Amino acid sequence: MKNKHLLLAMLMAGATTAYAQGPAKTPTAEDVIITPTNRLKVKDSVLRKQVLDWSSKAMASKDYQHIKAHPSAAWFPGAVKPGADHISRTIHIDHKQVDKNDWAVIRKLDYGSPEAATLYSTGLYAAPGEVVEFSIPSNMANGIITIQIGAHSDELGHWVAGGEDWRRMPNIVKAETLKSTTTRIASPFGGLIYIATLPVAKDWSADVTIKGAVTSPQFVLGKTTKEEWLEQLKNNKAPWGEMSTDRIILTLPDSVMQQVSDPEKVMKIWDRIIGGIMELAQYPQPVYRPQRMVLDEHIGGGYMHSGYPIMVHHSPSAHMVSADIIVNPEKLLIPTEGGANWGFFHEIGHNMQSSDWSFDGTTEVGCNFFSLYSFDRLTGGRNGAHDGVSNKRTMDMMRKYFEKGANFETWKNDPFLALILFRQLQEGFGWEAFKTFFRNCQAYAKQDPKGSYAKTDEQKRDLWAKEFSKITGRNLAPFFEFWGVPISSSVKEELKALPEWMPYNVPPLQ
């Protein structure tokens, strides 16, 4: 084992020298080493295309006998430490189909990737280039179960990352559907092992036996003790592991997990964060699956982005660091002027956004309802939450906007300006009005799964004005139009009988 790792280190050192110092041998996709300090630059377009093509083929290959560890894997996602035991473990999975009634609501949460396969954690890690064997009952060998190796599912060949210098290989997650009782799989990059199935798949239960994998740290709130966690960290050989509750799973590198001496405290905070955000959204409970949050050296775009999983940059070399907050109870709930915790709440908020009430211009607005709610409820207020909601900037934005004349195009292209409209509704009628509004929208979704009530942007704007007016007993159509947000003449006519409402000091005095 020691000789094997020594040989790998020598090969990697040689490849690093060759690529970094302008060698006689031009690197190929099979031996190029990409790291935060040895990036594959945008200008190297030929090699980047070769790397993308090679990695796509490698991830799709079922020829496990000829798959070898890629030298970049030692840097990211990382090598398994010497001396790791390769074990056999049977994992029991009870999959429950998402409730059909709830699915009418959940499937509208577009930014949360609701239709993506649900990942069941195993607490096991596949070493780069090493074969892992999976055995399932014969009645399950029908393609309903997929094995995923790796948590870092962002492919870097498109979106923002497609125009950035790569700090890791662009495609490092392997997924293979099981159609035989025994299947052997190898990944050139390795990674955490997941058992995956579609959320809409009918209920099933099965034992999945996994041979040849390495144990990775796994903390489950309410099941794993602090002593068990610390023992896992002490003996850990895997580069990644997870901490979880029924509501959220954090996927973390060993270097971050080693900082966690009180996992229960950390995950209780995270469970409360997610619970509060879901309460505002009136998200169906119990949840059909936990939210997932994955730290990554290089993601597809942004400092973080929503989805399943939520991807979070953690790259000291790119000056994007979040790990010092994500597992630190002393920092997690301290306002950071738009820093990591605002980002966490913002992205989880995206996952709660329904396409029924998200109209043009509100993609980066509606998610921040949940940011504001989190700061209000968890930190006692919004001081220091983000400059975009500070007193000074709020008043400056309103004065400038109304001085020039309310204009929908201007409104919908400035997320923090647009957010003020909804902040005024919240200040006027409270968070409970928002909860009622979200419940009403969900009731419509269940009654009319085709969504005929909110197919167009006009219908979605009308939904806000009409439903919020009914909830509050005030005519809010003039308020929306005062801000430049168009409301249909039919809805304006319908709401005429209610007394009009406008917030105090709007527009503000100059």
Coordinates of C-alpha atoms in Angstrom, one line a residue:
M1 CA 0.0 0.0 0.0
K2 CA 2.8 2.4 0.9
N3 CA 4.7 1.7 -2.3
K4 CA 1.5 2.3 -4.3
H5 CA 1.0 5.7 -2.8
L6 CA 4.7 6.6 -3.2
L7 CA 4.5 5.7 -6.9
L8 CA 1.4 7.8 -7.3
A9 CA 3.1 10.7 -5.6
M10 CA 6.1 10.4 -8.0
L11 CA 3.9 10.3 -11.0
M12 CA 2.0 13.4 -9.8
A13 CA 5.2 15.3 -9.1
G14 CA 6.4 14.5 -12.6
A15 CA 3.2 15.5 -14.2
T16 CA 3.1 18.8 -12.2
T17 CA 6.6 19.6 -13.3
A18 CA 5.8 18.8 -16.9
Y19 CA 2.7 20.9 -17.0
A20 CA 3.8 23.8 -14.9
Q21 CA 7.3 24.4 -16.3
G22 CA 6.8 24.2 -20.0
P23 CA 8.0 20.7 -20.8
A24 CA 8.9 18.8 -23.9
K25 CA 5.8 16.6 -23.5
T26 CA 2.5 18.4 -23.9
P27 CA 0.0 17.3 -21.3
T28 CA -3.0 15.2 -22.4
A29 CA -6.4 14.8 -20.9
E30 CA -5.3 11.6 -19.2
D31 CA -2.3 13.1 -17.4
V32 CA -3.0 16.9 -17.1
I33 CA -3.0 18.0 -13.5
I34 CA -5.4 20.8 -12.6
T35 CA -5.2 22.4 -9.1
P36 CA -6.0 25.8 -7.6
T37 CA -2.3 26.9 -8.2
N38 CA -2.0 25.1 -11.6
R39 CA -5.2 26.1 -13.3
L40 CA -6.2 25.1 -16.8
K41 CA -6.7 28.5 -18.4
V42 CA -9.5 29.6 -20.7
K43 CA -6.9 30.3 -23.5
D44 CA -5.9 26.6 -23.5
S45 CA -9.1 25.9 -25.5
V46 CA -7.8 22.8 -27.3
L47 CA -6.7 21.0 -24.2
R48 CA -9.9 22.1 -22.3
K49 CA -12.0 20.5 -25.0
Q50 CA -9.9 17.4 -24.9
V51 CA -10.3 17.2 -21.1
L52 CA -14.0 17.8 -21.3
D53 CA -14.5 15.0 -23.9
W54 CA -12.2 12.6 -22.0
S55 CA -13.8 13.2 -18.6
S56 CA -17.3 12.7 -20.1
K57 CA -16.3 9.4 -21.7
A58 CA -14.5 8.3 -18.5
M59 CA -17.5 9.1 -16.4
A60 CA -19.8 7.1 -18.7
S61 CA -17.4 4.1 -19.1
K62 CA -18.4 0.8 -17.6
D63 CA -15.1 -0.8 -18.4
Y64 CA -14.1 -0.7 -14.7
Q65 CA -11.0 -3.0 -15.2
H66 CA -9.3 -0.3 -17.3
I67 CA -10.2 2.8 -15.3
K68 CA -7.3 4.2 -13.4
A69 CA -6.9 7.0 -10.9
H70 CA -6.5 10.3 -12.6
P71 CA -3.5 12.3 -11.3
S72 CA -5.6 15.4 -10.6
A73 CA -7.8 13.3 -8.2
A74 CA -5.0 13.5 -5.6
W75 CA -5.7 17.2 -5.3
F76 CA -9.5 17.2 -5.8
P77 CA -11.6 15.6 -4.6
G78 CA -8.6 14.1 -2.9
A79 CA -6.7 10.8 -2.3
V80 CA -7.6 8.3 0.3
K81 CA -5.0 8.2 3.0
P82 CA -2.5 5.3 3.2
G83 CA -3.6 2.4 5.5
A84 CA -7.3 2.7 4.8
D85 CA -9.3 -0.5 5.2
H86 CA -11.5 -1.5 2.3
I87 CA -14.6 -2.9 3.8
S88 CA -17.9 -4.6 3.0
R89 CA -21.1 -3.0 4.3
T90 CA -24.8 -3.6 3.7
I91 CA -26.9 -0.5 3.5
H92 CA -30.7 -0.7 4.0
I93 CA -32.7 1.8 2.0
D94 CA -36.4 2.6 2.5
H95 CA -37.4 4.8 -0.3
K96 CA -40.8 6.5 0.0
Q97 CA -42.4 8.0 -3.1
V98 CA -43.1 11.7 -2.7
D99 CA -46.7 12.3 -1.8
K100 CA -48.7 13.0 -5.0
N101 CA -50.5 15.9 -3.4
D102 CA -47.3 17.5 -2.2
W103 CA -45.7 16.9 -5.6
A104 CA -48.1 19.4 -7.2
V105 CA -46.4 22.0 -5.0
I106 CA -42.8 20.6 -4.9
R107 CA -42.4 20.3 -8.6
K108 CA -43.0 24.1 -8.9
L109 CA -39.8 24.8 -6.9
D110 CA -37.7 25.0 -10.1
Y111 CA -34.5 26.3 -8.5
G112 CA -34.3 23.4 -6.1
S113 CA -34.0 20.7 -8.8
P114 CA -37.0 18.8 -7.5
E115 CA -36.9 16.2 -10.2
A116 CA -33.3 15.3 -9.6
A117 CA -32.7 11.8 -8.2
T118 CA -32.7 11.7 -4.4
L119 CA -29.3 10.8 -3.0
Y120 CA -29.1 8.4 0.0
S121 CA -25.8 8.7 1.8
T122 CA -23.9 5.5 2.6
G123 CA -21.0 6.7 4.8
L124 CA -18.6 5.1 2.3
Y125 CA -16.0 6.5 -0.1
A126 CA -14.7 5.1 -3.4
A127 CA -11.0 5.6 -3.8
P128 CA -9.9 7.0 -7.2
G129 CA -9.4 4.3 -9.7
E130 CA -10.4 1.5 -7.4
V131 CA -13.2 -1.0 -8.1
V132 CA -16.2 -1.1 -5.8
E133 CA -18.7 -3.9 -6.0
F134 CA -22.5 -3.4 -5.5
S135 CA -24.9 -6.2 -4.9
I136 CA -28.7 -5.9 -4.9
P137 CA -31.7 -8.3 -4.7
S138 CA -32.8 -9.7 -8.1
N139 CA -36.2 -8.0 -7.9
M140 CA -34.4 -4.6 -7.8
A141 CA -32.2 -5.2 -10.8
N142 CA -34.6 -3.2 -13.0
G143 CA -32.9 0.1 -13.3
I144 CA -34.7 1.8 -10.4
I145 CA -31.4 2.1 -8.4
T146 CA -28.5 4.2 -9.5
I147 CA -25.1 4.4 -7.9
Q148 CA -23.4 7.8 -7.8
I149 CA -19.8 8.3 -6.9
G150 CA -18.9 11.8 -6.1
A151 CA -20.8 14.8 -4.7
H152 CA -19.3 17.6 -6.8
S153 CA -21.8 17.5 -9.7
D154 CA -21.1 20.8 -11.3
E155 CA -19.7 20.3 -14.8
L156 CA -17.4 23.2 -15.5
G157 CA -17.6 23.3 -19.3
H158 CA -20.5 25.8 -19.5
W159 CA -22.3 28.6 -17.6
V160 CA -19.9 30.9 -15.7
A161 CA -17.2 28.3 -15.2
G162 CA -17.0 27.7 -18.9
G163 CA -15.3 31.1 -19.2
E164 CA -13.1 30.8 -16.1
D165 CA -9.7 29.1 -15.5
W166 CA -10.5 25.7 -14.0
R167 CA -9.2 24.9 -10.5
R168 CA -10.3 21.3 -10.7
M169 CA -11.1 18.8 -13.4
P170 CA -14.4 19.7 -15.0
N171 CA -16.4 16.5 -14.7
I172 CA -15.8 14.3 -11.7
V173 CA -19.1 12.6 -10.8
K174 CA -19.9 9.1 -12.0
A175 CA -23.4 7.6 -12.1
E176 CA -24.4 4.1 -13.1
T177 CA -27.8 2.4 -13.1
L178 CA -27.9 -1.1 -11.7
K179 CA -29.4 -3.6 -14.0
S180 CA -27.7 -6.7 -12.6
T181 CA -27.6 -8.2 -9.2
T182 CA -23.8 -7.5 -9.0
T183 CA -22.1 -4.5 -10.6
R184 CA -18.5 -3.3 -10.4
I185 CA -17.8 0.4 -10.8
A186 CA -14.7 2.5 -10.7
S187 CA -14.2 6.2 -11.0
P188 CA -10.9 7.9 -11.9
F189 CA -11.7 10.6 -9.3
G190 CA -13.4 8.6 -6.6
G191 CA -15.8 10.2 -4.2
L192 CA -18.6 9.7 -1.7
I193 CA -20.9 6.8 -2.6
Y194 CA -24.6 7.5 -2.9
I195 CA -27.6 5.3 -3.7
A196 CA -29.9 7.3 -5.9
T197 CA -33.5 7.0 -7.1
L198 CA -36.1 9.3 -8.5
P199 CA -38.3 11.0 -5.9
V200 CA -41.4 10.0 -7.9
A201 CA -40.3 6.3 -8.0
K202 CA -42.8 4.1 -6.2
D203 CA -42.0 2.9 -2.6
W204 CA -39.2 0.3 -2.4
S205 CA -37.0 -1.2 0.3
A206 CA -33.7 -3.0 -0.4
D207 CA -30.4 -4.0 1.1
V208 CA -27.4 -2.8 -1.0
T209 CA -24.1 -4.5 -0.3
I210 CA -21.0 -2.5 -1.1
K211 CA -17.6 -4.1 -1.2
G212 CA -14.2 -2.4 -1.6
A213 CA -15.1 1.0 -0.2
V214 CA -13.5 3.1 2.6
T215 CA -15.4 4.4 5.6
S216 CA -16.1 8.1 5.6
P217 CA -17.2 10.3 8.5
Q218 CA -21.0 10.5 8.9
F219 CA -22.7 12.4 11.7
V220 CA -26.5 12.1 12.0
L221 CA -28.2 14.4 14.5
G222 CA -30.0 12.3 17.1
K223 CA -28.2 9.1 16.2
T224 CA -24.4 9.7 16.2
T225 CA -22.9 10.7 19.6
K226 CA -20.2 13.3 20.0
E227 CA -17.7 10.6 21.1
E228 CA -18.5 8.5 18.0
W229 CA -18.0 11.5 15.8
L230 CA -14.6 12.4 17.3
E231 CA -13.5 8.7 16.9
Q232 CA -14.5 8.8 13.3
L233 CA -12.4 11.9 12.7
K234 CA -9.5 10.5 14.6
N235 CA -9.4 7.4 12.3
N236 CA -10.6 9.0 9.1
K237 CA -8.8 8.1 5.8
A238 CA -11.4 9.5 3.4
P239 CA -11.1 13.1 2.1
W240 CA -14.8 13.8 2.4
G241 CA -17.7 13.1 4.8
E242 CA -21.1 14.4 5.8
M243 CA -23.1 15.9 8.7
S244 CA -26.9 15.6 8.5
T245 CA -30.3 16.1 10.0
D246 CA -33.7 15.2 8.7
R247 CA -33.7 18.6 6.9
I248 CA -30.2 19.2 5.7
I249 CA -27.0 17.4 4.8
L250 CA -23.6 19.1 4.7
T251 CA -20.9 17.6 2.5
L252 CA -17.5 18.7 3.8
P253 CA -13.8 18.0 3.3
D254 CA -11.8 16.3 6.1
S255 CA -10.0 19.6 6.8
V256 CA -13.3 21.2 7.7
M257 CA -14.8 18.3 9.6
Q258 CA -11.7 18.2 11.8
Q259 CA -12.7 21.6 13.1
V260 CA -16.0 20.3 14.4
S261 CA -15.7 19.4 18.1
D262 CA -19.4 19.8 18.8
P263 CA -21.3 18.4 15.9
E264 CA -24.7 18.4 17.7
K265 CA -24.5 22.2 18.3
V266 CA -23.7 22.8 14.6
M267 CA -26.4 20.7 13.2
K268 CA -29.1 21.9 15.6
I269 CA -28.5 25.4 14.3
W270 CA -28.7 24.2 10.7
D271 CA -31.8 22.2 11.4
R272 CA -33.4 25.3 12.9
I273 CA -32.3 27.5 9.9
I274 CA -33.9 25.1 7.4
G275 CA -37.0 24.6 9.5
G276 CA -37.5 28.3 9.7
I277 CA -37.1 28.9 6.0
M278 CA -39.5 26.0 5.3
E279 CA -42.0 27.5 7.8
L280 CA -42.1 30.8 5.9
A281 CA -42.4 28.9 2.6
Q282 CA -45.1 26.7 4.1
Y283 CA -43.2 23.9 2.5
P284 CA -44.9 20.4 2.9
Q285 CA -43.7 18.7 6.1
P286 CA -42.3 16.2 6.8
V287 CA -39.9 16.9 3.9
Y288 CA -39.6 14.3 1.2
R289 CA -35.8 14.7 1.4
P290 CA -33.3 16.9 3.1
Q291 CA -31.7 19.9 1.4
R292 CA -28.1 19.2 0.5
M293 CA -25.2 21.7 0.6
V294 CA -21.8 20.8 -0.9
L295 CA -18.5 22.6 -0.5
D296 CA -16.5 22.7 -3.8
E297 CA -13.2 24.1 -5.0
H298 CA -14.9 25.3 -8.3
I299 CA -18.6 25.5 -9.0
G300 CA -20.6 26.3 -12.1
G301 CA -21.3 29.9 -11.3
G302 CA -21.5 32.4 -8.4
Y303 CA -20.2 32.3 -4.9
M304 CA -22.9 29.7 -4.3
H305 CA -25.9 28.5 -6.3
S306 CA -29.2 26.8 -5.6
G307 CA -30.3 23.3 -6.5
Y308 CA -30.0 19.8 -5.3
P309 CA -27.4 20.0 -4.1
I310 CA -26.7 23.7 -3.2
M311 CA -23.1 24.3 -4.3
V312 CA -20.9 26.4 -2.2
H313 CA -17.5 27.7 -3.2
H314 CA -14.7 27.0 -0.7
S315 CA -11.5 28.1 -2.4
P316 CA -8.9 30.0 -0.4
S317 CA -6.9 30.6 -3.7
A318 CA -9.9 32.3 -5.2
H319 CA -10.6 34.3 -2.0
M320 CA -14.0 32.6 -1.6
V321 CA -14.0 31.0 1.8
S322 CA -17.1 29.7 3.6
A323 CA -16.0 26.8 5.7
D324 CA -15.0 29.0 8.6
I325 CA -18.7 29.9 8.9
I326 CA -20.6 26.9 7.8
V327 CA -19.5 24.7 10.8
N328 CA -18.8 27.5 13.3
P329 CA -21.7 28.1 15.7
E330 CA -20.1 31.3 16.9
K331 CA -20.1 32.8 13.4
L332 CA -23.0 31.1 11.6
L333 CA -25.6 33.5 13.0
I334 CA -23.5 36.7 13.0
P335 CA -24.5 39.2 10.2
T336 CA -21.7 39.4 7.7
E337 CA -22.8 42.3 5.4
G338 CA -23.8 40.0 2.6
G339 CA -21.2 37.3 3.4
A340 CA -21.5 33.6 3.7
N341 CA -24.6 33.4 5.9
W342 CA -26.6 35.8 3.8
G343 CA -25.5 33.6 0.9
F344 CA -26.6 30.4 2.6
F345 CA -30.1 31.8 3.4
H346 CA -30.3 33.3 -0.2
E347 CA -29.6 30.0 -1.9
I348 CA -31.9 28.0 0.4
G349 CA -34.5 30.6 -0.4
H350 CA -34.1 30.0 -4.1
N351 CA -34.9 26.4 -3.4
M352 CA -38.2 27.6 -1.8
Q353 CA -39.2 29.8 -4.8
S354 CA -42.3 28.7 -6.6
S355 CA -42.7 29.3 -10.3
D356 CA -46.3 30.2 -9.5
W357 CA -45.3 33.4 -7.8
S358 CA -42.0 34.3 -9.4
F359 CA -42.6 36.7 -12.2
D360 CA -40.0 38.5 -14.4
G361 CA -37.6 40.5 -12.4
T362 CA -38.2 38.6 -9.1
T363 CA -35.8 35.6 -9.4
E364 CA -33.2 37.4 -7.3
V365 CA -35.9 39.0 -5.1
G366 CA -38.2 36.2 -3.9
C367 CA -35.3 34.2 -2.6
N368 CA -34.4 37.1 -0.3
F369 CA -37.8 36.9 1.5
F370 CA -36.2 33.9 3.2
S371 CA -32.9 35.8 3.9
L372 CA -34.8 38.6 5.6
Y373 CA -36.9 36.1 7.6
S374 CA -33.9 34.2 8.7
F375 CA -32.1 37.4 10.0
D376 CA -35.3 38.6 11.6
R377 CA -35.9 35.4 13.5
L378 CA -32.4 34.1 14.1
T379 CA -30.3 37.2 14.7
G380 CA -33.0 39.6 16.0
G381 CA -33.0 41.9 13.0
R382 CA -31.4 43.0 9.8
N383 CA -28.5 45.1 11.0
G384 CA -25.5 44.1 9.0
A385 CA -27.3 41.5 7.1
H386 CA -26.5 43.0 3.7
D387 CA -25.8 46.5 2.4
G388 CA -28.7 46.1 0.0
V389 CA -31.2 46.3 2.8
S390 CA -29.4 49.0 4.9
N391 CA -31.4 52.0 5.9
K392 CA -29.2 54.4 3.9
R393 CA -29.2 52.4 0.7
T394 CA -32.9 51.7 1.0
M395 CA -33.8 55.4 1.2
D396 CA -31.3 56.4 -1.5
M397 CA -32.7 53.8 -3.9
M398 CA -36.3 54.9 -3.4
R399 CA -35.5 58.6 -3.7
K400 CA -33.6 58.0 -7.0
Y401 CA -36.2 55.7 -8.4
F402 CA -39.3 57.8 -7.7
E403 CA -37.5 61.0 -8.7
K404 CA -37.0 59.6 -12.2
G405 CA -40.5 58.1 -12.3
A406 CA -41.5 54.5 -11.5
N407 CA -40.7 52.3 -14.4
F408 CA -41.2 48.5 -14.5
E409 CA -38.1 47.9 -16.6
T410 CA -36.0 49.7 -14.1
W411 CA -37.7 48.0 -11.1
K412 CA -37.2 44.5 -12.4
N413 CA -33.5 45.0 -13.2
D414 CA -32.6 46.1 -9.7
P415 CA -33.2 43.2 -7.2
F416 CA -32.7 45.2 -4.0
L417 CA -34.9 48.0 -5.3
A418 CA -37.6 45.5 -6.2
L419 CA -37.2 43.9 -2.8
I420 CA -38.3 47.1 -1.2
L421 CA -41.8 46.7 -2.5
F422 CA -42.1 43.3 -0.7
R423 CA -40.4 44.6 2.4
Q424 CA -43.1 47.3 2.6
L425 CA -45.8 44.6 2.4
Q426 CA -44.0 42.6 5.1
E427 CA -43.6 45.7 7.3
G428 CA -47.3 46.6 6.7
F429 CA -48.9 43.2 7.2
G430 CA -46.3 40.9 8.8
W431 CA -44.7 37.6 7.8
E432 CA -48.0 35.8 8.6
A433 CA -49.6 37.4 5.5
F434 CA -46.7 35.9 3.4
K435 CA -47.3 32.5 4.9
T436 CA -51.0 32.7 4.1
F437 CA -50.2 33.8 0.5
F438 CA -47.8 30.9 0.0
R439 CA -50.5 28.5 1.4
N440 CA -53.1 29.9 -0.9
C441 CA -50.8 29.4 -3.9
Q442 CA -50.1 25.8 -2.9
A443 CA -53.9 25.2 -2.6
Y444 CA -54.2 26.4 -6.2
A445 CA -51.4 24.1 -7.3
K446 CA -53.1 21.1 -5.7
Q447 CA -56.5 22.0 -7.2
D448 CA -55.1 22.7 -10.6
P449 CA -51.9 20.7 -11.3
K450 CA -51.6 22.2 -14.8
G451 CA -51.2 25.6 -13.2
S452 CA -53.6 27.5 -15.5
Y453 CA -54.0 30.2 -12.8
A454 CA -50.3 31.3 -13.1
K455 CA -49.0 30.5 -16.6
T456 CA -48.2 34.1 -17.7
D457 CA -46.3 36.9 -16.1
E458 CA -49.4 39.0 -15.9
Q459 CA -51.2 36.2 -14.1
K460 CA -48.4 35.9 -11.6
R461 CA -48.4 39.7 -10.9
D462 CA -52.2 39.6 -10.6
L463 CA -51.9 36.7 -8.2
W464 CA -49.8 38.8 -5.8
A465 CA -52.1 41.8 -6.0
K466 CA -55.4 39.8 -5.8
E467 CA -54.4 37.2 -3.1
F468 CA -52.5 39.7 -0.9
S469 CA -55.5 42.1 -1.1
K470 CA -57.9 39.3 0.0
I471 CA -55.5 38.3 2.8
T472 CA -55.1 41.8 4.2
G473 CA -58.5 43.2 3.4
R474 CA -57.0 46.2 1.5
N475 CA -56.8 47.0 -2.2
L476 CA -53.1 46.7 -3.1
A477 CA -53.4 47.1 -6.8
P478 CA -52.7 50.9 -6.6
F479 CA -49.7 50.1 -4.5
F480 CA -48.2 47.7 -7.0
E481 CA -48.8 50.1 -9.9
F482 CA -47.4 53.0 -7.8
W483 CA -44.1 51.0 -7.9
G484 CA -44.5 50.5 -11.6
V485 CA -45.6 46.9 -11.5
P486 CA -48.5 46.4 -13.9
I487 CA -51.8 44.9 -12.7
S488 CA -54.6 43.8 -15.1
S489 CA -57.7 46.0 -15.4
S490 CA -59.9 43.0 -14.4
V491 CA -58.1 42.6 -11.1
K492 CA -58.1 46.3 -10.4
E493 CA -61.9 46.3 -11.0
E494 CA -62.4 43.3 -8.8
L495 CA -60.5 44.9 -5.9
K496 CA -62.2 48.3 -6.1
A497 CA -64.5 47.5 -3.2
L498 CA -61.6 47.3 -0.7
P499 CA -60.0 50.3 0.8
E500 CA -56.8 51.3 -0.8
W501 CA -53.5 51.0 1.0
M502 CA -50.2 52.8 0.7
P503 CA -47.3 52.7 3.2
Y504 CA -46.4 55.8 5.1
N505 CA -43.7 58.1 3.6
V506 CA -43.6 56.6 0.2
P507 CA -42.1 58.1 -1.8
P508 CA -39.8 59.4 0.9
L509 CA -39.2 63.1 1.4
Q510 CA -36.2 64.4 -0.5

